[in-house]
Amino acid sequence: MPIEWNKQDRIFHLYNRGISYVIQIVHGKYPAHLYWGSRVQTLQPASILTCKSRAFSPTNEPKDTQFSLDTLPQEYPAFGNGDFRSPAYQLRTRDGSTITEFVYDSHEIFQGKPRLDGLPSAYVEDEDEADTLVITMVDYQLGVGLNLFYTIYRDLDVITRSASFEHRGSHQVKIHKCMSMSVDFHHTNWDLLHLHGTWARERHIERQPLIRGTQLISSARGASSHQHNPFLALLSKNASEEYGDVYGVSLVYSGNFQAAIEVDPYETTRLAIGINPFDFIWILKPGETFQAPEALMVFSKEGLGGMSRTFHRLLRTRLCRGKYRDKVRPVLFNNWEATRFNFTEEKLKHLADTAANLGIELFVLDDGWFGHRSNAKSSLGDWMVNRKKLPHGLKGLAEYVQAKGMQFGLWVEPEMVSPDSNLYRSHPDWCLHVPGRNRTLSRHQLVLDLSREDVCDWLIETLTTLFRSAPITYVKWDMNRNMTEVGSAALPPERQKETAHRYMLGLYRILEILTDRFPEILFESCSGGGGRFDPGMLYYMPQTWTSDDTDAVERLKIQYGTSLVYPAITMGAHVSDVPNQQVGRITPLQMRLAVAMAANLGFEMKVDKLGEKERKEIRRGIQYYHQIQKLVCFGDLFRLISPFEGMDTAWMYVAPTQNLAVVFYYKVLSTPNPRLFRLKLSGLHPLVKYRINNGDQAYFGDELMKVGITMPLIKKDFFSEVFLVKAVDEA
Ligand code: DGJ
């Protein structure tokens, strides 16, 4: 049983082969954080819990003058009765106060992992894959319970955490803050790493030393956002790709979030992640429960690479669901960059003919097929095919595509409404808005109010009819603006601050029902590219359109940064035309292919305008991709050279059996008179012999990893090479 309860010292020890997480109930009341990191046998509480009385730190237990909540490393701290640091939660009671006294009441340990009500979460397939501890704290005066959930996986160095408030008292309380996890480290010798960006420049990496005070990574946009990803990591100073301690936390949530780090004067570091408390208030009535989203916590002593591989395994096998979870994805063609809104049935058929001829397996019809939409200004909400553009309807086109041997996929943007739409004209109060205030447009559209049950029900039925109207096996679910005037016509004034979170609950309900009703459909989420690339969306839709930026050079950074948390099988990556539509850059087809092949390969270009040479290259590229696709999708990722550090980038995927690997190397600009350069591989078996691209020479894995491969001296910009590394006894 990997959760032990030492009754005498009141210590919980959660462990597996790799990690330990230790909690102590101090003074029978307070859950203190003792340790999280590499596996230890046992912990002697006296040696680790150094709580000291400090000037101006209050004395919570008069008989223990050394004890203060202000200096105690805690599991789920409050504010207002001793600890002056940032709290994990805050409730406002009937008397207007935010003082609460939650103390340990009981606990439960059991096999397996419960699902969270109405929220996405990691799961187990067998009860013995994980064990769960629930610590229940109670504020006896309020009659409110606080459950702290901890699950440890048996074979993954992962702890998941969440919290819920359960009201068993008699007067409503207001929840102002409810983080999913909080943890106090006993030193500050860390670097903070997070993923930041904007549209077309998502998930760039930033690493900087911690500073005293509070550092926040957050979104208040109503989506996890292009700007910050709901993830951060603390790295020991010496941590690199392969070595050093790394603690990564990620939130399974797609809305407003906050990840906070606080460094106090006694050199402790508090790390917390959860729903953004800014602009959030939730009323909890007697008999109700509020459930916070789940936080995924990964510890790696093998640097960032180890952290990523654990996240990848967790997300790929125990967060993503459905038929496509363990399947390689069809190579797709998407007409967006080829036609934008400007297409006819004939044009699409022509593109489909060419796509089929290239070996493409799925034809995706993007924006502009419905209502009277010929630009971004109208028709969102009117999910009826535009017969002027498609006289034979979606069915006619889909059948044509099928006859060409491809599957058919469709773009939708269901969460939005255009003011110029029949939907808006009949239901002007169905969008997020505040009565009497301006309804701010973004991309000419408003956001449907998914906090309303009736709107969600309408959407579920409308999309059900749509998805049944043609043989659709893929859906791209887009979302192209962030929220403003966040208010709901269906909620009373005192509940308006619940709207943004209720929206997420509504969206998750819709997705749960639709993915259940349409198990054959592969859903890909999108928000102007990667504006909502988060584990919450991946729970329902196992892949995400990584970025609207399809330039091969920009993609190196975007895909590299994304790979810190998300596995290749969750990333859509397309080859597009040159000059690139986002940056105007001209890169060779070979490099565009080599970059897109490192994830789910697709094409988004005027395929009908390609010359025979390029067509041949694409055909060959797709054939090659099929050879390496399983490795890319299910192999372990080893990042070799970062695009953030120079002109070279390299990464590789290694089969779990270590008998096969595929290496991707890219050089953006060539250097005059360059150094001799050896690329050191990683993740191979040191004592197994390998051949490169079936060459004559065989090398031990340790040579390839320690000495490396001498790379050619290249006098060419935008160079790329993909090569296979195969164990000698593999045919
Ligand atoms: C934004 C997406 O990211 C694009 O790929 C495309 O689908 C457009 N929306 C269509 O409006």
XYZ file of C-alpha atoms and ligand atoms in Angstrom:
742
model
C 0.000 0.000 0.000
C 1.838 3.166 -1.092
C 0.042 5.379 1.436
C 1.078 4.730 5.015
C -0.495 6.312 8.060
C 1.778 6.445 11.091
C -0.781 6.944 13.804
C 1.680 7.658 16.548
C 3.457 10.526 14.785
C 0.364 11.367 12.730
C 2.292 11.152 9.503
C 1.032 10.214 6.045
C 3.649 8.873 3.685
C 2.610 8.610 0.049
C 5.240 6.806 -1.991
C 6.033 4.701 -4.992
C 9.411 3.517 -6.309
C 10.455 7.011 -7.335
C 8.894 9.573 -5.032
C 7.747 10.316 -1.505
C 5.256 12.893 -0.323
C 4.945 13.350 3.419
C 2.332 15.179 5.485
C 2.082 15.480 9.231
C -0.951 16.505 11.257
C 0.604 18.843 13.807
C -1.082 19.429 17.165
C -3.822 17.166 15.937
C -5.135 20.030 13.782
C -2.854 21.388 11.089
C -1.735 19.454 7.971
C 1.936 20.379 7.644
C 3.996 19.701 4.547
C 7.100 17.691 5.434
C 8.516 16.567 2.136
C 8.019 15.975 -1.596
C 10.808 14.574 -3.746
C 12.890 11.445 -4.386
C 11.749 8.377 -2.481
C 12.806 8.164 1.175
C 12.219 5.201 3.481
C 10.672 6.986 6.441
C 10.764 10.457 7.899
C 11.552 11.312 11.482
C 9.273 14.285 12.062
C 11.532 15.918 14.604
C 14.379 16.116 12.145
C 12.451 17.807 9.406
C 9.737 20.024 10.765
C 11.589 23.125 11.875
C 8.937 25.498 12.967
C 10.398 28.367 14.882
C 8.947 31.282 16.694
C 9.899 34.500 14.919
C 9.375 38.134 15.816
C 5.895 39.225 14.745
C 4.812 35.662 14.024
C 1.695 34.900 16.060
C 1.554 32.042 18.560
C -1.245 29.710 17.569
C -0.674 27.105 20.268
C 0.077 28.852 23.577
C 1.693 25.740 25.033
C 4.076 25.393 22.100
C 5.804 28.724 21.910
C 7.923 27.677 18.944
C 4.847 26.991 16.854
C 3.332 29.496 14.481
C 1.234 29.004 11.382
C 3.283 31.831 9.932
C 6.375 29.656 9.769
C 4.814 26.217 9.489
C 5.220 24.592 6.042
C 1.603 23.831 5.223
C -0.549 21.772 2.902
C -3.544 24.075 2.523
C -3.021 27.334 4.419
C -5.564 29.919 5.493
C -5.155 33.650 5.966
C -6.141 35.710 8.946
C -5.157 33.630 11.925
C -1.421 33.531 11.939
C -0.033 32.875 8.483
C 0.611 36.149 6.655
C 1.557 34.470 3.396
C -0.794 33.931 0.484
C -3.562 31.488 1.451
C -4.836 28.480 -0.469
C -8.448 29.426 0.245
C -10.630 32.131 1.616
C -14.299 31.982 2.614
C -16.505 34.887 3.555
C -19.062 34.096 6.197
C -22.480 35.512 7.072
C -20.975 38.055 9.442
C -18.812 39.515 6.682
C -15.630 38.030 8.091
C -13.130 35.877 6.239
C -11.831 34.225 9.395
C -12.298 30.480 9.412
C -10.793 27.700 11.492
C -10.537 24.517 9.516
C -8.807 21.774 11.489
C -8.103 18.118 10.801
C -11.153 15.977 11.447
C -10.586 12.600 9.823
C -9.061 10.893 6.840
C -9.650 8.040 4.455
C -7.197 5.962 2.426
C -8.378 3.781 -0.420
C -7.273 2.130 -3.642
C -7.981 3.814 -6.958
C -8.776 7.393 -7.797
C -12.172 9.065 -7.723
C -13.282 11.152 -10.713
C -14.138 14.769 -10.037
C -17.759 15.685 -10.393
C -18.278 17.708 -13.585
C -14.571 18.346 -14.117
C -11.891 16.639 -16.179
C -9.245 14.715 -14.259
C -6.595 12.047 -14.602
C -7.946 8.548 -14.084
C -6.966 4.941 -13.459
C -8.013 1.892 -15.448
C -7.447 -0.518 -12.565
C -7.918 0.304 -8.922
C -4.425 -0.908 -8.087
C -2.782 1.698 -10.334
C -3.093 4.362 -7.646
C -4.004 5.052 -4.045
C -5.888 8.006 -2.676
C -5.813 9.861 0.614
C -8.602 12.239 1.545
C -7.943 14.461 4.535
C -11.098 16.057 5.842
C -10.867 19.301 7.772
C -13.839 20.977 9.352
C -14.753 24.425 10.553
C -17.109 23.315 13.308
C -18.645 26.736 13.778
C -19.622 27.005 10.107
C -20.420 23.351 9.669
C -18.340 23.330 6.466
C -16.010 20.491 5.551
C -12.851 20.848 3.455
C -11.604 17.727 1.677
C -8.010 17.571 0.497
C -7.552 14.874 -2.153
C -4.186 13.273 -2.860
C -3.624 10.450 -5.312
C -0.295 8.778 -5.928
C 0.213 6.654 -9.036
C 2.015 3.349 -8.632
C 4.056 3.524 -11.839
C 4.275 7.253 -12.475
C 6.072 9.832 -10.343
C 2.879 11.799 -10.096
C 0.734 13.104 -7.273
C -2.619 14.612 -8.142
C -4.309 16.996 -5.778
C -7.584 18.854 -5.484
C -9.842 20.267 -2.803
C -13.569 20.544 -2.189
C -15.764 22.427 0.243
C -18.800 20.543 1.497
C -21.419 22.589 3.268
C -23.198 20.765 6.076
C -24.039 23.861 8.113
C -26.930 26.238 8.007
C -25.822 29.554 6.471
C -24.397 30.182 3.042
C -20.730 31.080 2.668
C -18.964 32.791 -0.202
C -15.837 31.167 -1.585
C -13.381 33.867 -2.639
C -10.494 31.548 -3.261
C -10.070 27.787 -3.563
C -6.734 26.690 -4.983
C -6.278 23.113 -6.134
C -2.983 22.622 -4.313
C -0.469 24.490 -2.237
C 2.912 23.331 -1.048
C 5.710 24.939 0.995
C 9.313 24.144 0.141
C 11.953 24.739 2.777
C 14.312 26.701 0.516
C 14.263 29.170 -2.357
C 17.200 28.009 -4.354
C 15.093 27.516 -7.468
C 14.647 28.743 -10.975
C 11.085 29.305 -12.072
C 10.202 28.080 -15.529
C 6.931 28.776 -17.322
C 5.432 28.964 -20.800
C 4.345 32.342 -22.118
C 3.359 33.810 -25.471
C 0.629 35.328 -27.536
C -1.275 34.427 -30.696
C 1.100 32.751 -33.216
C 3.877 32.673 -30.609
C 2.583 30.272 -27.986
C 4.418 28.479 -25.185
C 7.853 30.004 -25.379
C 10.032 29.052 -22.464
C 11.135 31.482 -19.778
C 13.454 30.475 -16.951
C 14.541 32.881 -14.256
C 15.727 32.754 -10.651
C 13.081 33.168 -7.983
C 12.901 36.574 -6.426
C 11.556 37.552 -3.018
C 7.882 38.347 -2.939
C 5.120 36.967 -5.114
C 5.336 35.895 -8.737
C 2.128 35.120 -10.606
C 1.417 33.294 -13.840
C -2.257 33.649 -14.633
C -5.131 34.147 -17.005
C -8.271 36.241 -16.505
C -9.347 35.882 -20.147
C -11.934 33.146 -19.643
C -9.551 30.644 -21.246
C -6.251 29.147 -20.209
C -4.842 31.473 -22.914
C -2.064 31.986 -25.436
C -0.355 34.260 -22.909
C 0.344 31.776 -20.112
C -0.087 28.052 -19.891
C -1.554 26.608 -16.668
C 1.801 25.111 -15.803
C 4.959 26.039 -14.001
C 8.070 24.295 -12.811
C 10.602 24.884 -10.084
C 14.079 23.727 -11.043
C 17.133 23.235 -8.913
C 19.847 25.625 -10.083
C 21.836 22.868 -11.759
C 18.818 21.318 -13.477
C 19.141 20.738 -17.214
C 17.374 18.513 -19.699
C 18.891 15.382 -18.184
C 19.899 16.179 -14.625
C 18.677 17.912 -11.532
C 15.490 18.147 -9.513
C 12.423 19.521 -11.232
C 8.950 20.000 -9.767
C 6.259 20.610 -12.404
C 2.622 21.442 -11.696
C -0.120 21.641 -14.262
C -3.802 22.421 -13.832
C -6.510 20.326 -15.474
C -8.618 23.357 -16.283
C -9.309 25.493 -19.353
C -10.503 28.740 -17.789
C -9.084 31.487 -15.583
C -6.205 30.150 -13.538
C -3.475 31.354 -11.274
C -0.142 29.766 -10.465
C 1.583 31.605 -7.646
C 5.004 31.466 -6.081
C 5.731 33.276 -2.861
C 9.193 33.594 -1.375
C 9.199 34.641 2.269
C 11.971 36.189 4.401
C 12.863 32.840 5.978
C 13.712 31.377 2.581
C 10.672 29.227 2.115
C 8.862 28.967 -1.202
C 5.114 28.559 -1.434
C 3.756 27.197 -4.691
C 0.026 27.066 -5.453
C -2.142 26.572 -8.527
C -5.882 26.745 -9.048
C -8.781 28.799 -10.360
C -7.804 32.456 -10.549
C -9.251 34.063 -7.395
C -9.349 37.424 -9.173
C -12.938 38.253 -10.179
C -14.234 35.002 -8.682
C -16.790 34.525 -5.907
C -18.848 31.369 -5.492
C -21.854 31.113 -3.195
C -22.024 27.811 -1.352
C -25.356 26.997 0.216
C -26.023 24.371 2.873
C -26.090 20.943 1.260
C -23.858 22.005 -1.667
C -20.293 21.072 -2.579
C -17.723 23.100 -4.484
C -15.078 21.084 -6.261
C -11.780 22.675 -7.328
C -10.100 21.404 -10.520
C -7.268 18.911 -10.305
C -3.571 19.753 -10.172
C -1.030 17.321 -11.626
C 2.266 17.353 -9.739
C 5.333 15.743 -11.252
C 8.713 15.330 -9.601
C 11.741 14.425 -11.690
C 15.314 13.948 -10.649
C 16.217 13.571 -14.300
C 15.785 17.196 -15.180
C 13.223 18.726 -17.483
C 13.368 15.749 -19.822
C 12.309 13.414 -17.016
C 9.499 15.766 -16.043
C 8.216 15.950 -19.613
C 8.292 12.200 -20.122
C 6.228 11.701 -16.972
C 3.715 14.360 -18.009
C 3.547 12.800 -21.467
C 2.836 9.326 -20.154
C 0.234 10.643 -17.735
C -1.582 12.844 -20.253
C -1.358 10.337 -23.087
C -2.488 7.268 -21.189
C -4.413 8.464 -18.123
C -5.930 11.800 -19.091
C -6.784 11.574 -22.785
C -9.630 9.202 -23.462
C -11.570 7.531 -26.216
C -10.988 5.507 -29.317
C -8.108 7.656 -30.564
C -6.135 7.669 -27.336
C -3.879 4.813 -28.410
C -4.153 5.294 -32.169
C -1.978 7.161 -34.599
C -3.956 9.972 -36.183
C -4.844 10.309 -39.866
C -2.657 12.621 -41.957
C -4.982 15.495 -42.714
C -5.545 18.261 -45.208
C -7.219 21.459 -43.964
C -8.433 24.042 -46.482
C -8.025 27.142 -44.239
C -4.730 28.548 -45.491
C -5.514 27.360 -49.019
C -8.869 29.123 -49.412
C -9.821 30.989 -46.229
C -13.558 31.781 -46.692
C -13.294 31.846 -50.423
C -14.336 28.426 -51.711
C -16.954 26.636 -53.739
C -17.878 22.978 -53.824
C -15.940 22.614 -57.061
C -12.854 24.179 -55.538
C -13.027 21.900 -52.508
C -13.484 18.835 -54.678
C -10.480 19.843 -56.704
C -8.425 20.176 -53.508
C -9.764 16.829 -52.311
C -8.693 15.145 -55.563
C -5.158 16.420 -55.134
C -5.028 15.657 -51.423
C -6.130 12.064 -52.000
C -3.527 11.724 -54.668
C -0.811 12.789 -52.253
C -1.715 10.066 -49.766
C -3.658 12.299 -47.356
C -6.164 10.403 -45.228
C -8.556 13.025 -43.888
C -10.022 16.079 -45.593
C -11.058 18.868 -43.209
C -13.432 21.637 -44.208
C -12.595 24.706 -42.123
C -14.463 27.956 -41.450
C -17.009 29.450 -43.865
C -19.358 26.576 -44.795
C -22.466 27.719 -42.841
C -25.048 30.524 -42.671
C -24.038 33.255 -45.093
C -20.490 33.441 -43.805
C -18.037 34.807 -46.336
C -15.816 36.571 -43.831
C -15.447 36.638 -40.043
C -18.355 39.060 -39.607
C -21.381 36.792 -39.591
C -23.256 33.554 -39.013
C -21.615 31.993 -35.952
C -24.495 30.204 -34.265
C -26.320 29.383 -37.529
C -24.975 25.882 -37.968
C -26.752 25.169 -41.265
C -24.832 24.489 -44.417
C -24.607 27.302 -46.978
C -26.186 25.706 -50.044
C -24.905 28.454 -52.282
C -21.379 27.325 -51.537
C -22.143 23.640 -51.098
C -25.190 22.765 -53.255
C -24.954 19.082 -52.275
C -24.637 19.885 -48.606
C -22.066 18.548 -46.205
C -23.225 15.052 -46.974
C -22.592 15.489 -50.691
C -19.094 16.784 -50.096
C -18.313 14.204 -47.427
C -19.408 11.389 -49.714
C -17.233 12.753 -52.486
C -14.283 12.866 -50.119
C -15.019 9.336 -48.911
C -15.173 8.087 -52.470
C -11.624 9.392 -52.833
C -10.580 7.139 -49.952
C -10.370 9.878 -47.314
C -12.313 10.595 -44.156
C -14.244 13.824 -43.794
C -13.791 16.382 -41.011
C -15.510 19.638 -40.154
C -14.658 22.920 -38.396
C -17.067 24.429 -35.877
C -16.869 27.289 -33.402
C -19.815 26.401 -31.181
C -19.108 28.652 -28.187
C -19.558 31.832 -30.212
C -22.307 33.898 -31.776
C -22.117 36.621 -34.424
C -24.370 39.645 -33.850
C -25.262 39.114 -37.523
C -26.883 35.710 -37.057
C -30.371 34.318 -36.690
C -29.337 32.875 -33.339
C -28.424 36.288 -31.943
C -31.496 37.922 -33.405
C -33.744 35.378 -31.685
C -31.764 35.130 -28.413
C -29.886 38.362 -27.733
C -29.556 37.420 -24.061
C -27.792 34.118 -24.806
C -24.368 35.733 -24.849
C -22.176 36.806 -21.950
C -23.115 40.405 -21.190
C -23.915 42.900 -18.487
C -27.296 44.630 -18.902
C -27.001 48.241 -20.002
C -23.313 47.923 -20.857
C -21.548 47.750 -24.176
C -21.086 44.227 -25.590
C -17.462 44.365 -26.633
C -16.763 42.522 -29.869
C -13.619 40.628 -30.680
C -13.202 39.179 -34.173
C -16.745 40.562 -34.682
C -18.234 38.010 -32.317
C -19.686 37.492 -28.839
C -19.364 34.541 -26.492
C -22.383 32.326 -25.864
C -23.299 32.082 -22.205
C -22.454 28.474 -21.424
C -23.141 29.047 -17.753
C -26.796 28.681 -18.853
C -28.197 25.193 -18.993
C -30.665 26.068 -21.784
C -27.877 27.391 -24.034
C -25.795 24.270 -23.420
C -28.784 22.021 -24.138
C -29.489 23.872 -27.371
C -25.857 23.526 -28.411
C -25.760 19.819 -27.629
C -28.829 19.163 -29.761
C -27.739 21.472 -32.593
C -24.331 19.853 -32.825
C -25.807 16.381 -32.532
C -27.988 17.095 -35.561
C -25.036 18.582 -37.415
C -22.654 15.707 -36.674
C -25.317 13.234 -37.771
C -25.997 15.103 -40.996
C -22.923 13.732 -42.775
C -20.296 11.009 -42.331
C -18.064 13.156 -40.113
C -15.150 11.453 -38.366
C -13.172 14.507 -37.250
C -14.197 17.814 -35.707
C -12.032 20.890 -35.198
C -13.569 22.759 -32.254
C -12.406 26.362 -32.496
C -12.778 29.313 -30.089
C -11.585 32.663 -31.354
C -11.945 35.277 -28.676
C -11.608 35.825 -24.937
C -14.344 36.902 -22.576
C -15.431 40.448 -21.775
C -18.456 41.742 -19.813
C -18.567 38.401 -18.065
C -22.102 38.226 -16.761
C -25.106 35.996 -17.244
C -28.759 36.914 -17.732
C -29.681 33.656 -16.013
C -27.856 34.263 -12.741
C -28.988 36.527 -9.887
C -26.812 39.573 -9.076
C -25.046 37.876 -6.172
C -23.955 34.953 -8.390
C -22.546 36.977 -11.312
C -18.951 36.260 -10.253
C -19.633 32.552 -10.731
C -20.236 33.016 -14.460
C -16.738 32.289 -15.773
C -16.386 29.048 -13.825
C -19.978 27.998 -14.562
C -19.129 28.568 -18.238
C -16.321 26.020 -17.968
C -18.609 23.538 -16.216
C -21.165 24.037 -19.008
C -18.522 23.556 -21.690
C -17.248 20.401 -20.016
C -20.803 19.025 -19.809
C -21.332 19.661 -23.522
C -18.048 17.996 -24.392
C -18.733 15.022 -22.143
C -22.078 14.381 -23.819
C -20.888 14.936 -27.387
C -17.729 12.864 -27.088
C -19.826 10.117 -25.547
C -22.432 10.335 -28.308
C -19.840 10.420 -31.079
C -17.055 8.019 -30.067
C -16.038 7.669 -33.744
C -15.222 11.358 -34.077
C -11.658 12.516 -33.485
C -11.991 15.930 -31.847
C -9.212 18.509 -32.116
C -9.528 21.609 -29.991
C -8.325 24.982 -31.165
C -8.422 28.554 -29.989
C -6.846 30.707 -32.656
C -4.199 27.980 -32.621
C -3.005 27.185 -29.122
C -5.009 29.600 -26.955
C -6.528 26.779 -24.961
C -3.877 24.080 -25.083
C -4.378 22.599 -21.627
C -5.055 19.244 -19.934
C -8.720 20.176 -19.391
C -9.403 20.263 -23.123
C -7.249 17.196 -23.759
C -9.490 15.161 -21.466
C -12.255 15.533 -24.062
C -10.320 16.172 -27.269
C -7.054 14.234 -27.556
C -5.323 16.723 -29.824
C -4.992 20.497 -30.109
C -4.145 22.774 -33.015
C -0.802 23.900 -31.632
C -0.580 27.331 -33.233
C -1.827 29.328 -36.210
C 1.825 29.921 -36.891
C 2.840 27.273 -39.401
C 6.259 28.733 -40.211
C 8.799 25.932 -39.765
C 11.286 28.127 -37.892
C 8.739 29.590 -35.470
C 7.275 26.137 -34.988
C 10.579 24.852 -33.591
C 10.155 27.068 -30.544
C 6.419 26.522 -30.275
C 6.632 22.726 -30.481
C 9.696 22.569 -28.252
C 8.008 24.713 -25.571
C 4.745 22.803 -25.875
C 6.613 19.529 -25.468
C 7.614 20.463 -21.934
C 4.187 19.297 -20.804
C 2.306 17.929 -23.795
C 3.190 14.822 -25.833
C 3.583 14.953 -29.613
C 0.376 12.966 -30.143
C -1.587 15.910 -28.721
C -0.104 18.468 -31.146
C -1.465 19.271 -34.613
C 1.358 20.330 -36.974
C 0.789 21.353 -40.587
C 2.912 21.981 -43.633
C 1.861 25.250 -45.258
C 2.745 27.331 -48.312
C 5.644 29.735 -48.612
C 6.039 32.644 -48.173
C 4.519 31.735 -44.831
C 1.245 33.539 -44.109
C 2.271 34.565 -40.589
C 5.880 35.661 -41.000
C 6.501 35.822 -44.751
C 9.469 33.447 -44.484
C 10.436 31.041 -47.239
C 11.664 27.709 -45.956
C 12.249 24.586 -48.036
C 9.520 21.947 -48.157
C 11.956 19.462 -46.628
C 12.232 21.495 -43.436
C 8.488 22.193 -43.266
C 7.873 18.457 -43.537
C 10.555 17.610 -40.991
C 9.039 19.980 -38.420
C 5.424 18.917 -38.930
C 6.406 15.229 -38.856
C 7.518 15.632 -35.265
C 3.830 15.715 -34.228
C 0.472 14.924 -35.933
C 1.271 15.665 -39.558
C -1.154 17.672 -41.671
C -1.191 19.947 -44.710
C -2.770 23.352 -44.968
C -1.737 24.690 -48.358
C -2.745 25.120 -51.966
C -1.968 21.522 -52.793
C -3.462 21.960 -56.248
C -0.849 24.571 -57.102
C 2.144 22.380 -56.282
C 4.566 21.302 -58.976
C 5.222 17.622 -59.645
C 8.555 17.747 -57.752
C 6.885 19.026 -54.610
C 4.067 16.515 -54.914
C 6.580 13.720 -55.116
C 8.357 15.077 -52.063
C 5.109 15.232 -50.123
C 4.121 11.705 -51.156
C 7.513 10.453 -50.037
C 7.235 12.488 -46.858
C 3.882 10.954 -45.944
C 5.217 7.464 -46.619
C 8.205 8.157 -44.399
C 5.950 9.610 -41.727
C 3.998 6.361 -41.604
C 7.270 4.579 -40.805
C 8.039 6.836 -37.855
C 4.539 7.818 -36.764
C 4.232 5.280 -33.944
C 7.591 6.358 -32.546
C 6.592 10.014 -32.620
C 3.203 9.345 -31.074
C 4.096 6.756 -28.443
C 7.876 7.013 -28.012
C 9.725 8.806 -25.220
C 10.830 12.306 -26.114
C 14.424 13.380 -25.539
C 15.109 17.030 -26.328
C 18.717 17.400 -27.469
C 19.228 21.039 -28.474
C 16.958 23.957 -27.670
C 15.872 26.427 -30.368
C 15.890 29.106 -27.670
C 19.650 28.916 -27.437
C 20.942 29.221 -30.980
C 20.523 28.216 -34.598
C 20.340 24.455 -34.011
C 17.465 22.377 -32.694
C 17.300 18.639 -32.170
C 15.038 16.163 -30.464
C 14.383 12.450 -30.718
C 11.727 9.887 -29.891
C 12.799 6.521 -28.525
C 10.674 3.374 -28.450
C 10.026 2.174 -24.878
C 11.975 -0.981 -25.753
C 14.970 1.195 -26.775
C 15.380 -0.744 -30.004
C 14.360 2.087 -32.295
C 14.557 5.861 -32.331
C 13.971 8.703 -34.721
C 16.133 11.814 -34.542
C 15.158 15.248 -35.848
C 17.867 17.837 -36.443
C 17.278 21.371 -37.760
C 19.602 24.253 -38.538
C 17.957 27.619 -39.084
C 20.814 29.734 -40.462
C 24.190 28.435 -41.489
C 27.359 29.854 -39.966
C 30.489 30.753 -41.977
C 33.473 28.549 -41.268
C 31.617 26.650 -38.537
C 32.885 24.440 -35.745
C 32.862 20.682 -36.077
C 29.734 19.587 -34.385
C 28.705 16.338 -32.769
C 25.100 15.610 -31.965
C 24.860 13.573 -28.768
C 21.818 11.318 -28.672
C 19.932 10.296 -25.578
C 17.612 7.601 -24.227
C 19.303 4.683 -26.025
C 20.554 1.528 -24.346
C 24.298 2.043 -23.742
C 25.164 -1.584 -24.449
C 23.030 -2.129 -27.519
C 24.516 -1.618 -30.979
C 22.635 0.595 -33.389
C 22.809 1.450 -37.061
C 21.903 4.848 -38.420
C 19.559 4.787 -41.403
C 20.514 1.132 -41.917
C 24.123 2.113 -42.630
C 26.941 -0.432 -42.505
C 28.542 0.902 -39.371
C 27.089 -0.126 -35.993
C 27.649 1.963 -32.854
C 27.084 1.149 -29.224
C 24.408 3.284 -27.626
C 26.955 4.740 -25.220
C 29.081 6.024 -28.107
C 26.064 7.675 -29.716
C 25.126 9.245 -26.398
C 28.531 10.154 -24.977
C 30.595 10.876 -28.077
C 27.822 11.688 -30.511
C 27.469 11.711 -34.269
C 29.513 14.123 -36.337
C 27.096 16.251 -38.290
C 27.842 17.400 -41.842
C 29.199 20.923 -42.349
C 26.249 22.621 -43.906
C 26.382 25.653 -46.157
C 22.676 26.115 -46.295
C 19.991 27.930 -44.330
C 16.924 26.029 -43.137
C 18.555 22.640 -43.180
C 16.871 19.603 -41.657
C 17.565 15.937 -41.339
C 15.500 13.109 -39.896
C 17.169 9.775 -39.281
C 16.344 6.389 -37.873
C 18.474 4.706 -35.240
C 17.825 0.968 -35.168
C 19.188 -1.754 -32.897
C 21.394 -4.087 -34.942
C 19.348 -7.212 -34.389
C 16.202 -5.434 -35.608
C 15.394 -6.478 -39.155
C -8.589 30.086 -36.038
C -7.916 28.770 -36.257
O -6.792 28.670 -35.459
C -7.577 28.625 -37.733
O -6.886 27.433 -37.943
C -8.855 28.654 -38.522
O -9.642 27.539 -38.197
C -9.604 29.933 -38.242
N -9.790 30.136 -36.844
C -10.938 29.934 -38.925
O -11.693 31.000 -38.596
